[in-house]
PDB file of C-alpha atoms in Angstrom:
ATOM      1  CA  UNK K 146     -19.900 -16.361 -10.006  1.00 70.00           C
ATOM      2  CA  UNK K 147     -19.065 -12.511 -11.127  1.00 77.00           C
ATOM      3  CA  UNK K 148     -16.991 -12.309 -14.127  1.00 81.00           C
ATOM      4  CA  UNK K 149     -13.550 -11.225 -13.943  1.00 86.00           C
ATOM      5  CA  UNK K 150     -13.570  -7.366 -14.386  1.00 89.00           C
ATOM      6  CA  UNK K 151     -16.376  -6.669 -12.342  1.00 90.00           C
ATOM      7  CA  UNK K 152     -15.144  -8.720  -9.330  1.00 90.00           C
ATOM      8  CA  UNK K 153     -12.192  -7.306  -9.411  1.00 92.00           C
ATOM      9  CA  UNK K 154     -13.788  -3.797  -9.406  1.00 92.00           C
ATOM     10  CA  UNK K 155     -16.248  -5.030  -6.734  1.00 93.00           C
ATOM     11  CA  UNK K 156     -13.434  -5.984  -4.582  1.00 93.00           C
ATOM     12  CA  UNK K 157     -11.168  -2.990  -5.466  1.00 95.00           C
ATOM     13  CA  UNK K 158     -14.192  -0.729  -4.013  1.00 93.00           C
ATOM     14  CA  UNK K 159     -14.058  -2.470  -0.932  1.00 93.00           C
ATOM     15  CA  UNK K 160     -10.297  -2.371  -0.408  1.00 95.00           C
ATOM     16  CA  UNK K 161     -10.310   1.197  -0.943  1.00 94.00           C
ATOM     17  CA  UNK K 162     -13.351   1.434   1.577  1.00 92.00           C
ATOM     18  CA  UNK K 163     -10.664  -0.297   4.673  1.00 92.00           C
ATOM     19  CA  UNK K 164      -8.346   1.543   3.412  1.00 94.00           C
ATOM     20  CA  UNK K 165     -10.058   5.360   4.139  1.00 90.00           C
ATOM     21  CA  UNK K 166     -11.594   3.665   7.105  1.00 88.00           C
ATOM     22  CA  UNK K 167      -7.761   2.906   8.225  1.00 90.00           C
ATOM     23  CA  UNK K 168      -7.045   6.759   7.071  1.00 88.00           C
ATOM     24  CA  UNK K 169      -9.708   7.701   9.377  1.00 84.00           C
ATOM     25  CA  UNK K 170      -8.500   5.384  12.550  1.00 85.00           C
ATOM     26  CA  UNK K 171      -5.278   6.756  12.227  1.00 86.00           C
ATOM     27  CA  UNK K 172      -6.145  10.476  11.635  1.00 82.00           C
ATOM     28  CA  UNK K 173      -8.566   9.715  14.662  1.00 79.00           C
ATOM     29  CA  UNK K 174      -5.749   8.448  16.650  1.00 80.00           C
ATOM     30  CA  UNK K 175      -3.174  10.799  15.619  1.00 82.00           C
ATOM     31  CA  UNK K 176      -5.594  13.827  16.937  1.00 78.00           C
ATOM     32  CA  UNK K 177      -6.257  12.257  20.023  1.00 76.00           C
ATOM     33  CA  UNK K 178      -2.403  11.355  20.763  1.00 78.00           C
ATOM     34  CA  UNK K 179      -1.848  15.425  19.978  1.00 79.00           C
ATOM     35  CA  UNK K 180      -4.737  16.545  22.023  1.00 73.00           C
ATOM     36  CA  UNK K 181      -3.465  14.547  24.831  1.00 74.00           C
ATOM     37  CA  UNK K 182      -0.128  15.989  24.722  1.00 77.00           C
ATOM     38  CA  UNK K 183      -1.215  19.396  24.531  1.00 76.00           C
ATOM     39  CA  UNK K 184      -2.685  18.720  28.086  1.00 74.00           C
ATOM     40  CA  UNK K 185      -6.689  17.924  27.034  1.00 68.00           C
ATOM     41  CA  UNK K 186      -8.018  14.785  29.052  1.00 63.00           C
ATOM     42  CA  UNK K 187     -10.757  12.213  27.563  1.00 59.00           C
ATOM     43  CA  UNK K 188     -14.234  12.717  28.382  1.00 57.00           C
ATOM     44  CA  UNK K 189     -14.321   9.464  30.404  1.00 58.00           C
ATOM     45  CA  UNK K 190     -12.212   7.943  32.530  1.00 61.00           C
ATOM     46  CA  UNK K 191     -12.561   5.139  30.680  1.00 67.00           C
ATOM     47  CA  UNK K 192      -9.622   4.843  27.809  1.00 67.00           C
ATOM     48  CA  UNK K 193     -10.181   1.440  26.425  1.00 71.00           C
ATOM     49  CA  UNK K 194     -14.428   2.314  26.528  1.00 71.00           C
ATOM     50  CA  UNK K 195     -12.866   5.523  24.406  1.00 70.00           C
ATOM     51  CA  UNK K 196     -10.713   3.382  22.218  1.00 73.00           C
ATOM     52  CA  UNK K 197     -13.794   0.940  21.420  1.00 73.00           C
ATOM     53  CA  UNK K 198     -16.160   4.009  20.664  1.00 69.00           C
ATOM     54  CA  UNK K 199     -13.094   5.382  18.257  1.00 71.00           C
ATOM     55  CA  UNK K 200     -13.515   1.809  16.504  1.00 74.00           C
ATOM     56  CA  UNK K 201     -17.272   1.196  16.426  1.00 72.00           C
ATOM     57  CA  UNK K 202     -17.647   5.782  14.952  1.00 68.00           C
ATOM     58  CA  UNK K 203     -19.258   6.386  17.933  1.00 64.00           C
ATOM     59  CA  UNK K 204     -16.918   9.085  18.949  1.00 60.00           C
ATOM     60  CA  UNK K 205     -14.245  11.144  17.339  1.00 53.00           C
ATOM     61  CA  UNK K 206     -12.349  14.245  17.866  1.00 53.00           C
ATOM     62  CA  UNK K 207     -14.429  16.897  17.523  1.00 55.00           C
ATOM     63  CA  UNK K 208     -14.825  17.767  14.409  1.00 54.00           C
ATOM     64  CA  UNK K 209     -16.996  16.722  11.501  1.00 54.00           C
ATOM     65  CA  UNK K 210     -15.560  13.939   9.660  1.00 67.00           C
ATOM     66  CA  UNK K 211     -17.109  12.585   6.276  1.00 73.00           C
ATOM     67  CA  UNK K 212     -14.846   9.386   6.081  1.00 78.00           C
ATOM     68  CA  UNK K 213     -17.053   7.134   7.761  1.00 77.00           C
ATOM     69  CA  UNK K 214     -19.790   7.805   5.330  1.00 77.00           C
ATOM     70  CA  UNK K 215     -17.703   7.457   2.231  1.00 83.00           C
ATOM     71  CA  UNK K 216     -17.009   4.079   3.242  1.00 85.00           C
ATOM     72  CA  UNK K 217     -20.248   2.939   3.975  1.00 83.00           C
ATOM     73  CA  UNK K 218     -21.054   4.284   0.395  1.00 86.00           C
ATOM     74  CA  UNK K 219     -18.208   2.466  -0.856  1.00 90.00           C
ATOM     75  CA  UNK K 220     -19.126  -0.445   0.759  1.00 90.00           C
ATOM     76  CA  UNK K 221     -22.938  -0.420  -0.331  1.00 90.00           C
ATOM     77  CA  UNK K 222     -22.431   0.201  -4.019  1.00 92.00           C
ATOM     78  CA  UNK K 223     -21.455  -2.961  -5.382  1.00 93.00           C
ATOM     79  CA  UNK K 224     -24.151  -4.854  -3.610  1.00 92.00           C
ATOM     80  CA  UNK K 225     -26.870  -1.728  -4.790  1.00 93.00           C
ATOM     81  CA  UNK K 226     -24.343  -2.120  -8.505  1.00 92.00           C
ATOM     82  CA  UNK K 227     -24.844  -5.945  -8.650  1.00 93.00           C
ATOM     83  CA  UNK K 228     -28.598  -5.753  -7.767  1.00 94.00           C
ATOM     84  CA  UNK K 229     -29.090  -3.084 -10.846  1.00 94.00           C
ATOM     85  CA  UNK K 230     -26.915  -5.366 -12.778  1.00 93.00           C
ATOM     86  CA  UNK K 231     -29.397  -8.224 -11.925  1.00 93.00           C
ATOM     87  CA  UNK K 232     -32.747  -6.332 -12.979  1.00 95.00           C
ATOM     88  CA  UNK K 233     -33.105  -5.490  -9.116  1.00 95.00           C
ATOM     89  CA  UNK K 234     -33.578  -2.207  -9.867  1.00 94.00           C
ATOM     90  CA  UNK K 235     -37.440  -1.349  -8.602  1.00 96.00           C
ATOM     91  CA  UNK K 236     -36.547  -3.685  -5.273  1.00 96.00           C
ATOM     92  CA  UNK K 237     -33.177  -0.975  -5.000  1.00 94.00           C
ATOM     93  CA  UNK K 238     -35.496   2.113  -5.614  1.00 94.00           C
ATOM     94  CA  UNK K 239     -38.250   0.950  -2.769  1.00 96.00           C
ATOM     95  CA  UNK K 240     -35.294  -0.507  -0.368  1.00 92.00           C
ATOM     96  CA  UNK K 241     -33.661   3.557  -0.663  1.00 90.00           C
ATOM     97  CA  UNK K 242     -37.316   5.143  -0.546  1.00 91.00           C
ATOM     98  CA  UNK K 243     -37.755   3.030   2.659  1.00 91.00           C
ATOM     99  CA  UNK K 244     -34.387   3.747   4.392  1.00 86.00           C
ATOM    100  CA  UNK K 245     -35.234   7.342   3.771  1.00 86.00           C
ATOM    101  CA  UNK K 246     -38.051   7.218   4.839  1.00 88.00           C
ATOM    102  CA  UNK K 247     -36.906   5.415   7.663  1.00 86.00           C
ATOM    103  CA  UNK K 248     -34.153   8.289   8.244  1.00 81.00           C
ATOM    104  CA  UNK K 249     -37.121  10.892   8.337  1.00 84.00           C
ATOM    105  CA  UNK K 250     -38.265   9.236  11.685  1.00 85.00           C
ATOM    106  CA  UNK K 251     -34.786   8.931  13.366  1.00 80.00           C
ATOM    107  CA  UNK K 252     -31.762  10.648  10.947  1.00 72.00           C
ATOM    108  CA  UNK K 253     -29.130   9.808  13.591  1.00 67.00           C
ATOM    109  CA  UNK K 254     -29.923   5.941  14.339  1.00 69.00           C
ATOM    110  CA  UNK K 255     -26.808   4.816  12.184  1.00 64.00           C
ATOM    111  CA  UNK K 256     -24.818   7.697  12.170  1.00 62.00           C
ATOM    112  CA  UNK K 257     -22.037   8.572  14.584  1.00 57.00           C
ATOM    113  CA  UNK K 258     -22.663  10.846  18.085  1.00 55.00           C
ATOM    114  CA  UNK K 259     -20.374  13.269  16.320  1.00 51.00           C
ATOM    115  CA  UNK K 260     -21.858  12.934  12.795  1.00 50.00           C
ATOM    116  CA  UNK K 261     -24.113  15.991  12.913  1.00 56.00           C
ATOM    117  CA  UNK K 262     -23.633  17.111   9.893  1.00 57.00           C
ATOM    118  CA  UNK K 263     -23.649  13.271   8.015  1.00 58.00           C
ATOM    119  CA  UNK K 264     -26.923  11.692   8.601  1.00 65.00           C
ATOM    120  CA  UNK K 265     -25.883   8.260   7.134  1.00 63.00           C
ATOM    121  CA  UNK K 266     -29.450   7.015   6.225  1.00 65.00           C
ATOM    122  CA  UNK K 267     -30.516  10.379   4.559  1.00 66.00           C
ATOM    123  CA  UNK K 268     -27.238  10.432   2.854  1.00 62.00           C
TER     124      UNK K 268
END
């Protein structure tokens, strides 16, 4: 069991992580609503396949958006914190030299269609 203080600041990075990740949703949704309005029509005629990509990052408006990455960095770092805390560190340093590595070979395999510009395994 995790002492007090650092559960709770385990669990507060986490909370903040759904909470940017419900930012992003709703900043999603809110530019889709507008876009809509002002006439523009989805790229499929599929709106609950477009709604489901929305959820999963697969699509967004189009613009770059670096949400989605800050919470998968929020949500990594207390179990990459923990596993320093535990003496973990050379298994931490060879598991990031092999996702990098890993994100030489395909940059894009976890990031977002629209996430040009975030390569979330290089990152």
């Amino acid at each position: 069991m995790l002492p007090g203080p650092r559960r709770d600041a385990y669990r507060d990075l986490w909370r903040r992580a759904f909470y940017l990740l419900g930012i992003h949703y709703a900043a999603t949704a809110s530019f889709l609503a507008l876009s809509w309005w002002q006439g523009w029509r989805a790229p499929t005629s599929d709106p609950v396949g477009l709604i489901g990509d929305v959820l999963w990052l697969r699509e967004a408006p189009p613009y770059a958006d670096v949400l989605p990455l800050y919470v998968a960095m929020l949500l990594l770092s207390p179990l990459l914190l923990e596993g320093l805390r535990r003496g973990l560190g050379p298994l931490v340093a060879l598991g990031s030299l092999a996702v990098f590595a890993a994100g030489q070979a395909a940059p894009w395999i976890l990031s977002p269609r629209v996430g040009e510009t975030f390569p979330l395994v290089l990152w």
